[in-house]
Amino acid sequence: MKVLGIETSCDETGIAVYDSDAGLLADCLYSQADIHAKYGGVIPELASRDHIRKTLPLVKQVLNEAGIKAEELEGVAYTAGPGLVGALLVGASIGRSLAMGLGIPAIGVHHMEGHLLAPMLEPDPPEFPFVALLVSGGHTQLVRVDGIGQYEMLGESLDDAAGEAFDKVGKMLGLPYPGGPHVAKLALQGNSGRFEFPRPMTNRPGLDFSFSGLKTFVRNTIAEHSSEGELEEQTASDIAKAFEEAVAGTLAIKCRRAIEHTGLETLIIAGGVSANLHLREVLENTMAKVNGRLYYAQFKFCTDNGAMIAYTGCQRLLAGQEADLGIHVQPRWSLETLSAI
Ligand code: KG4
Ligand code: ZN
């Protein structure tokens, strides 16, 4: 089954075609980062308007690259939530209408389920059941996954998501938006051990997270070491390093707990922060200690993309699920409410 995937939940227009027989046929991504950079964060109205401009031309481009005509598509999947309501509505309207015009089924996909299944696009995909650590700009969640749609929330962030914390620390350090990759790059020059930041909520039981205290700790450290509002380059790098280590260390402690709690041997990480090399390294070590295995998607499928939506939609369409003719989005949508296939 050939399925077109449309991702427009935030500031990236991601389009792809996934074929259940041949795998991923083509994918492309347009990032609006430059549009939002001067505001230091995503402006929802600007995001919606840009998705309107980009979605159809990118659909044409991807069909071209896949070497197929629109008439050869057998389904359309679009992100229906969670995300920015206007941005979601653009993808849902275009996706739902295209499917209606072509006379094929459509399906609204949960964005975090898309992230969660992105490692399935790799040549050596994980097998169910596993524990998933979802770390994106909006979510930090530990989930027990027994199959597609069989999700048990083990823990989640009570305040900022891990990616959000990276972005806010990036802003404090004067780095461009989104901060995550820039903080990671700066941390490469940092010395480990000069600063020791707290690992929030690790000395009490449970699998929930909290990153806002760590963020305040970083803010105070920056203020303490600044002179006339300026930080020395090396100090900024050392702070980035200590922050990255604190986030990865905290996530690793909770992942290990989740693995021990569930008795499972497989951990997958997904979402934008799973592109972080230090986090991958720390979690590889954690899983080696428990004789388990870590899986993640290739870099371009860690952050928002159309391939994960095409893949997820394809699995649900193959199972006979499909959307009605209405255009529905859910800006807030719990992963646990999804149906099993
Ligand atoms: O999954 P994603 O693309 O969008 C959401 O669903 O939110 O995640 C974006 C987040 C941003 O907060 C970004 O700063 C972060 O992922 N991110 C990273 C890295 N690459 C992206 N954080 C840390 N290190 C990275 N290399
Ligand atoms: Zn995302």
Tab-separated table of C-alpha atoms in Angstrom, residues 103-325:
chain	number	residue	atom	x	y	z
A	103	GLY	CA	-11.165	8.359	-3.872
A	104	ILE	CA	-8.794	6.722	-1.366
A	105	PRO	CA	-8.915	6.419	2.457
A	106	ALA	CA	-7.381	9.022	4.766
A	107	ILE	CA	-6.218	8.781	8.352
A	108	GLY	CA	-5.292	11.333	11.030
A	109	VAL	CA	-2.076	10.300	12.785
A	110	HIS	CA	-0.960	11.061	16.345
A	111	HIS	CA	2.324	12.993	16.067
A	112	MET	CA	3.952	11.249	19.052
A	113	GLU	CA	2.938	7.820	17.749
A	114	GLY	CA	4.699	8.859	14.540
A	115	HIS	CA	7.883	9.673	16.505
A	116	LEU	CA	7.547	6.449	18.493
A	117	LEU	CA	7.397	4.327	15.334
A	118	ALA	CA	10.131	6.216	13.414
A	119	PRO	CA	12.827	3.647	14.401
A	120	MET	CA	10.702	1.095	12.454
A	121	LEU	CA	11.895	2.795	9.256
A	122	GLU	CA	15.462	1.577	9.899
A	123	PRO	CA	16.838	-1.575	8.233
A	124	ASP	CA	17.091	-3.373	11.615
A	125	PRO	CA	13.912	-2.285	13.418
A	126	PRO	CA	13.106	-3.079	17.073
A	127	GLU	CA	10.543	-5.753	17.956
A	128	PHE	CA	7.641	-5.292	20.364
A	129	PRO	CA	7.430	-5.112	23.317
A	130	PHE	CA	9.798	-2.294	24.282
A	131	VAL	CA	10.137	0.810	26.420
A	132	ALA	CA	10.057	4.079	24.479
A	133	LEU	CA	11.587	7.333	25.645
A	134	LEU	CA	9.903	10.123	23.696
A	135	VAL	CA	11.905	13.335	23.906
A	136	SER	CA	10.703	16.179	21.718
A	137	GLY	CA	10.144	19.911	22.004
A	138	GLY	CA	6.725	19.411	23.572
A	139	HIS	CA	6.902	16.005	25.292
A	140	THR	CA	9.102	13.901	27.558
A	141	GLN	CA	7.445	10.544	28.081
A	142	LEU	CA	8.385	7.004	29.044
A	143	VAL	CA	5.981	4.532	27.509
A	144	ARG	CA	5.605	0.768	27.654
A	145	VAL	CA	4.835	-0.328	24.078
A	146	ASP	CA	3.300	-3.771	23.499
A	147	GLY	CA	2.267	-3.141	19.907
A	148	ILE	CA	0.929	-0.354	17.691
A	149	GLY	CA	-1.671	1.491	19.773
A	150	GLN	CA	-0.838	-0.460	22.937
A	151	TYR	CA	0.715	2.247	25.047
A	152	GLU	CA	1.027	2.474	28.807
A	153	MET	CA	2.364	5.779	30.106
A	154	LEU	CA	5.056	5.029	32.696
A	155	GLY	CA	6.149	8.594	33.361
A	156	GLU	CA	6.202	12.068	31.858
A	157	SER	CA	7.455	15.580	32.424
A	158	LEU	CA	5.542	17.562	35.010
A	159	ASP	CA	6.717	20.850	33.473
A	160	ASP	CA	9.157	21.582	30.619
A	161	ALA	CA	9.909	18.919	28.019
A	162	ALA	CA	13.570	17.981	27.507
A	163	GLY	CA	13.685	19.715	24.101
A	164	GLU	CA	12.009	22.803	25.541
A	165	ALA	CA	14.695	22.931	28.264
A	166	PHE	CA	17.399	22.699	25.560
A	167	ASP	CA	15.701	25.515	23.645
A	168	LYS	CA	15.388	27.758	26.715
A	169	VAL	CA	18.999	27.168	27.751
A	170	GLY	CA	20.018	27.931	24.153
A	171	LYS	CA	18.181	31.244	24.405
A	172	MET	CA	19.888	32.063	27.737
A	173	LEU	CA	23.252	31.388	26.099
A	174	GLY	CA	22.355	33.680	23.192
A	175	LEU	CA	22.151	30.821	20.652
A	176	PRO	CA	19.762	30.760	17.668
A	177	TYR	CA	16.362	29.010	17.790
A	178	PRO	CA	15.844	26.065	18.101
A	179	GLY	CA	18.538	25.825	20.752
A	180	GLY	CA	18.909	22.026	21.073
A	181	PRO	CA	21.400	21.348	18.264
A	182	HIS	CA	23.303	24.587	19.021
A	183	VAL	CA	23.654	23.745	22.740
A	184	ALA	CA	24.882	20.271	21.717
A	185	LYS	CA	27.458	21.822	19.362
A	186	LEU	CA	28.676	24.265	22.019
A	187	ALA	CA	28.927	21.425	24.567
A	188	LEU	CA	31.493	19.692	22.328
A	189	GLN	CA	33.995	22.409	23.350
A	190	GLY	CA	32.982	22.207	27.020
A	191	ASN	CA	34.932	20.664	29.882
A	192	SER	CA	33.195	18.006	31.877
A	193	GLY	CA	33.332	18.532	35.640
A	194	ARG	CA	33.716	22.316	35.872
A	195	PHE	CA	30.018	22.629	36.695
A	196	GLU	CA	27.845	19.998	38.300
A	197	PHE	CA	24.130	20.512	37.665
A	198	PRO	CA	21.365	18.667	39.551
A	199	ARG	CA	19.638	15.571	38.114
A	200	PRO	CA	16.035	16.545	38.941
A	201	MET	CA	13.695	14.035	40.611
A	202	THR	CA	16.172	11.165	40.453
A	203	ASN	CA	16.465	10.632	44.204
A	204	ARG	CA	12.792	9.900	44.647
A	205	PRO	CA	11.003	6.896	43.256
A	206	GLY	CA	8.897	7.139	40.107
A	207	LEU	CA	9.378	7.740	36.419
A	208	ASP	CA	8.191	11.337	36.052
A	209	PHE	CA	10.496	14.151	34.978
A	210	SER	CA	10.881	17.839	35.783
A	211	PHE	CA	13.291	20.106	33.936
A	212	SER	CA	12.247	23.594	35.033
A	213	GLY	CA	14.442	23.559	38.188
A	214	LEU	CA	17.466	22.600	36.104
A	215	LYS	CA	16.700	25.488	33.764
A	216	THR	CA	16.647	27.914	36.738
A	217	PHE	CA	19.943	26.421	37.952
A	218	VAL	CA	21.466	27.158	34.543
A	219	ARG	CA	20.078	30.713	34.596
A	220	ASN	CA	21.639	31.353	38.018
A	221	THR	CA	24.985	29.882	36.951
A	222	ILE	CA	25.025	32.106	33.850
A	223	ALA	CA	24.234	35.190	35.984
A	224	GLU	CA	26.957	34.304	38.508
A	225	HIS	CA	29.658	33.928	35.856
A	226	SER	CA	28.709	36.842	33.593
A	227	SER	CA	30.468	40.154	33.710
A	228	GLU	CA	28.498	43.081	32.255
A	229	GLY	CA	26.031	40.595	30.774
A	230	GLU	CA	28.757	38.712	28.879
A	231	LEU	CA	29.905	35.119	29.357
A	232	GLU	CA	33.351	33.947	28.337
A	233	GLU	CA	33.194	31.522	25.405
A	234	GLN	CA	34.761	28.694	27.432
A	235	THR	CA	32.371	29.255	30.348
A	236	ALA	CA	29.384	29.133	27.982
A	237	SER	CA	30.690	25.839	26.545
A	238	ASP	CA	31.262	24.398	30.034
A	239	ILE	CA	27.705	25.349	31.049
A	240	ALA	CA	26.286	23.773	27.864
A	241	LYS	CA	28.291	20.616	28.635
A	242	ALA	CA	27.086	20.399	32.256
A	243	PHE	CA	23.478	20.982	31.154
A	244	GLU	CA	23.621	18.333	28.428
A	245	GLU	CA	25.168	15.865	30.899
A	246	ALA	CA	22.476	16.622	33.494
A	247	VAL	CA	19.637	16.045	30.992
A	248	ALA	CA	21.176	12.849	29.582
A	249	GLY	CA	22.054	11.610	33.084
A	250	THR	CA	18.517	12.214	34.328
A	251	LEU	CA	16.943	10.512	31.309
A	252	ALA	CA	19.320	7.542	31.684
A	253	ILE	CA	18.431	7.005	35.365
A	254	LYS	CA	14.709	7.006	34.514
A	255	CYS	CA	15.172	4.728	31.478
A	256	ARG	CA	17.083	2.215	33.555
A	257	ARG	CA	14.313	2.295	36.155
A	258	ALA	CA	11.680	1.769	33.444
A	259	ILE	CA	13.636	-1.195	32.037
A	260	GLU	CA	13.936	-2.754	35.499
A	261	HIS	CA	10.272	-2.017	36.307
A	262	THR	CA	8.937	-3.596	33.095
A	263	GLY	CA	11.505	-6.407	32.815
A	264	LEU	CA	11.870	-5.546	29.102
A	265	GLU	CA	15.238	-5.557	27.310
A	266	THR	CA	14.674	-3.088	24.501
A	267	LEU	CA	14.690	0.693	24.725
A	268	ILE	CA	13.903	2.985	21.832
A	269	ILE	CA	14.423	6.751	21.858
A	270	ALA	CA	12.524	9.025	19.522
A	271	GLY	CA	11.737	12.719	18.998
A	272	GLY	CA	14.073	15.653	18.304
A	273	VAL	CA	16.302	15.186	21.374
A	274	SER	CA	17.036	11.577	20.346
A	275	ALA	CA	19.315	13.174	17.715
A	276	ASN	CA	21.602	14.207	20.600
A	277	LEU	CA	24.841	12.225	20.330
A	278	HIS	CA	25.723	12.490	24.016
A	279	LEU	CA	22.289	11.169	25.006
A	280	ARG	CA	22.660	8.253	22.562
A	281	GLU	CA	26.090	7.410	24.022
A	282	VAL	CA	24.882	7.542	27.639
A	283	LEU	CA	21.861	5.377	26.855
A	284	GLU	CA	23.989	2.887	24.857
A	285	ASN	CA	26.067	2.458	28.048
A	286	THR	CA	22.957	2.147	30.215
A	287	MET	CA	21.509	-0.575	27.989
A	288	ALA	CA	24.858	-2.402	27.765
A	289	LYS	CA	24.893	-2.624	31.586
A	290	VAL	CA	21.513	-4.391	31.617
A	291	ASN	CA	22.347	-6.547	28.565
A	292	GLY	CA	19.639	-4.768	26.625
A	293	ARG	CA	19.615	-2.935	23.311
A	294	LEU	CA	19.000	0.643	22.271
A	295	TYR	CA	17.294	1.641	19.000
A	296	TYR	CA	16.785	5.041	17.397
A	297	ALA	CA	15.936	6.503	14.014
A	298	GLN	CA	18.457	8.069	11.617
A	299	PHE	CA	18.989	11.784	12.311
A	300	LYS	CA	16.491	13.168	9.810
A	301	PHE	CA	13.707	10.998	11.256
A	302	CYS	CA	14.368	11.990	14.907
A	303	THR	CA	13.010	15.505	14.389
A	304	ASP	CA	9.647	16.182	12.730
A	305	ASN	CA	9.248	14.527	9.333
A	306	GLY	CA	6.661	13.175	6.918
A	307	ALA	CA	8.091	9.634	6.752
A	308	MET	CA	7.033	8.729	10.305
A	309	ILE	CA	3.486	9.944	9.541
A	310	ALA	CA	3.304	8.019	6.246
A	311	TYR	CA	4.598	4.851	7.984
A	312	THR	CA	2.226	5.122	10.964
A	313	GLY	CA	-0.774	5.979	8.777
A	314	CYS	CA	0.041	3.051	6.502
A	315	GLN	CA	0.002	0.581	9.427
A	316	ARG	CA	-3.372	1.845	10.615
A	317	LEU	CA	-4.882	1.958	7.114
A	318	LEU	CA	-3.685	-1.603	6.486
A	319	ALA	CA	-5.517	-2.587	9.670
A	320	GLY	CA	-8.711	-1.152	8.189
A	321	GLN	CA	-8.883	2.064	10.189
A	322	GLU	CA	-9.767	5.293	8.379
A	323	ALA	CA	-11.000	8.813	9.045
A	324	ASP	CA	-14.523	9.991	8.265
A	325	LEU	CA	-15.037	12.799	5.744
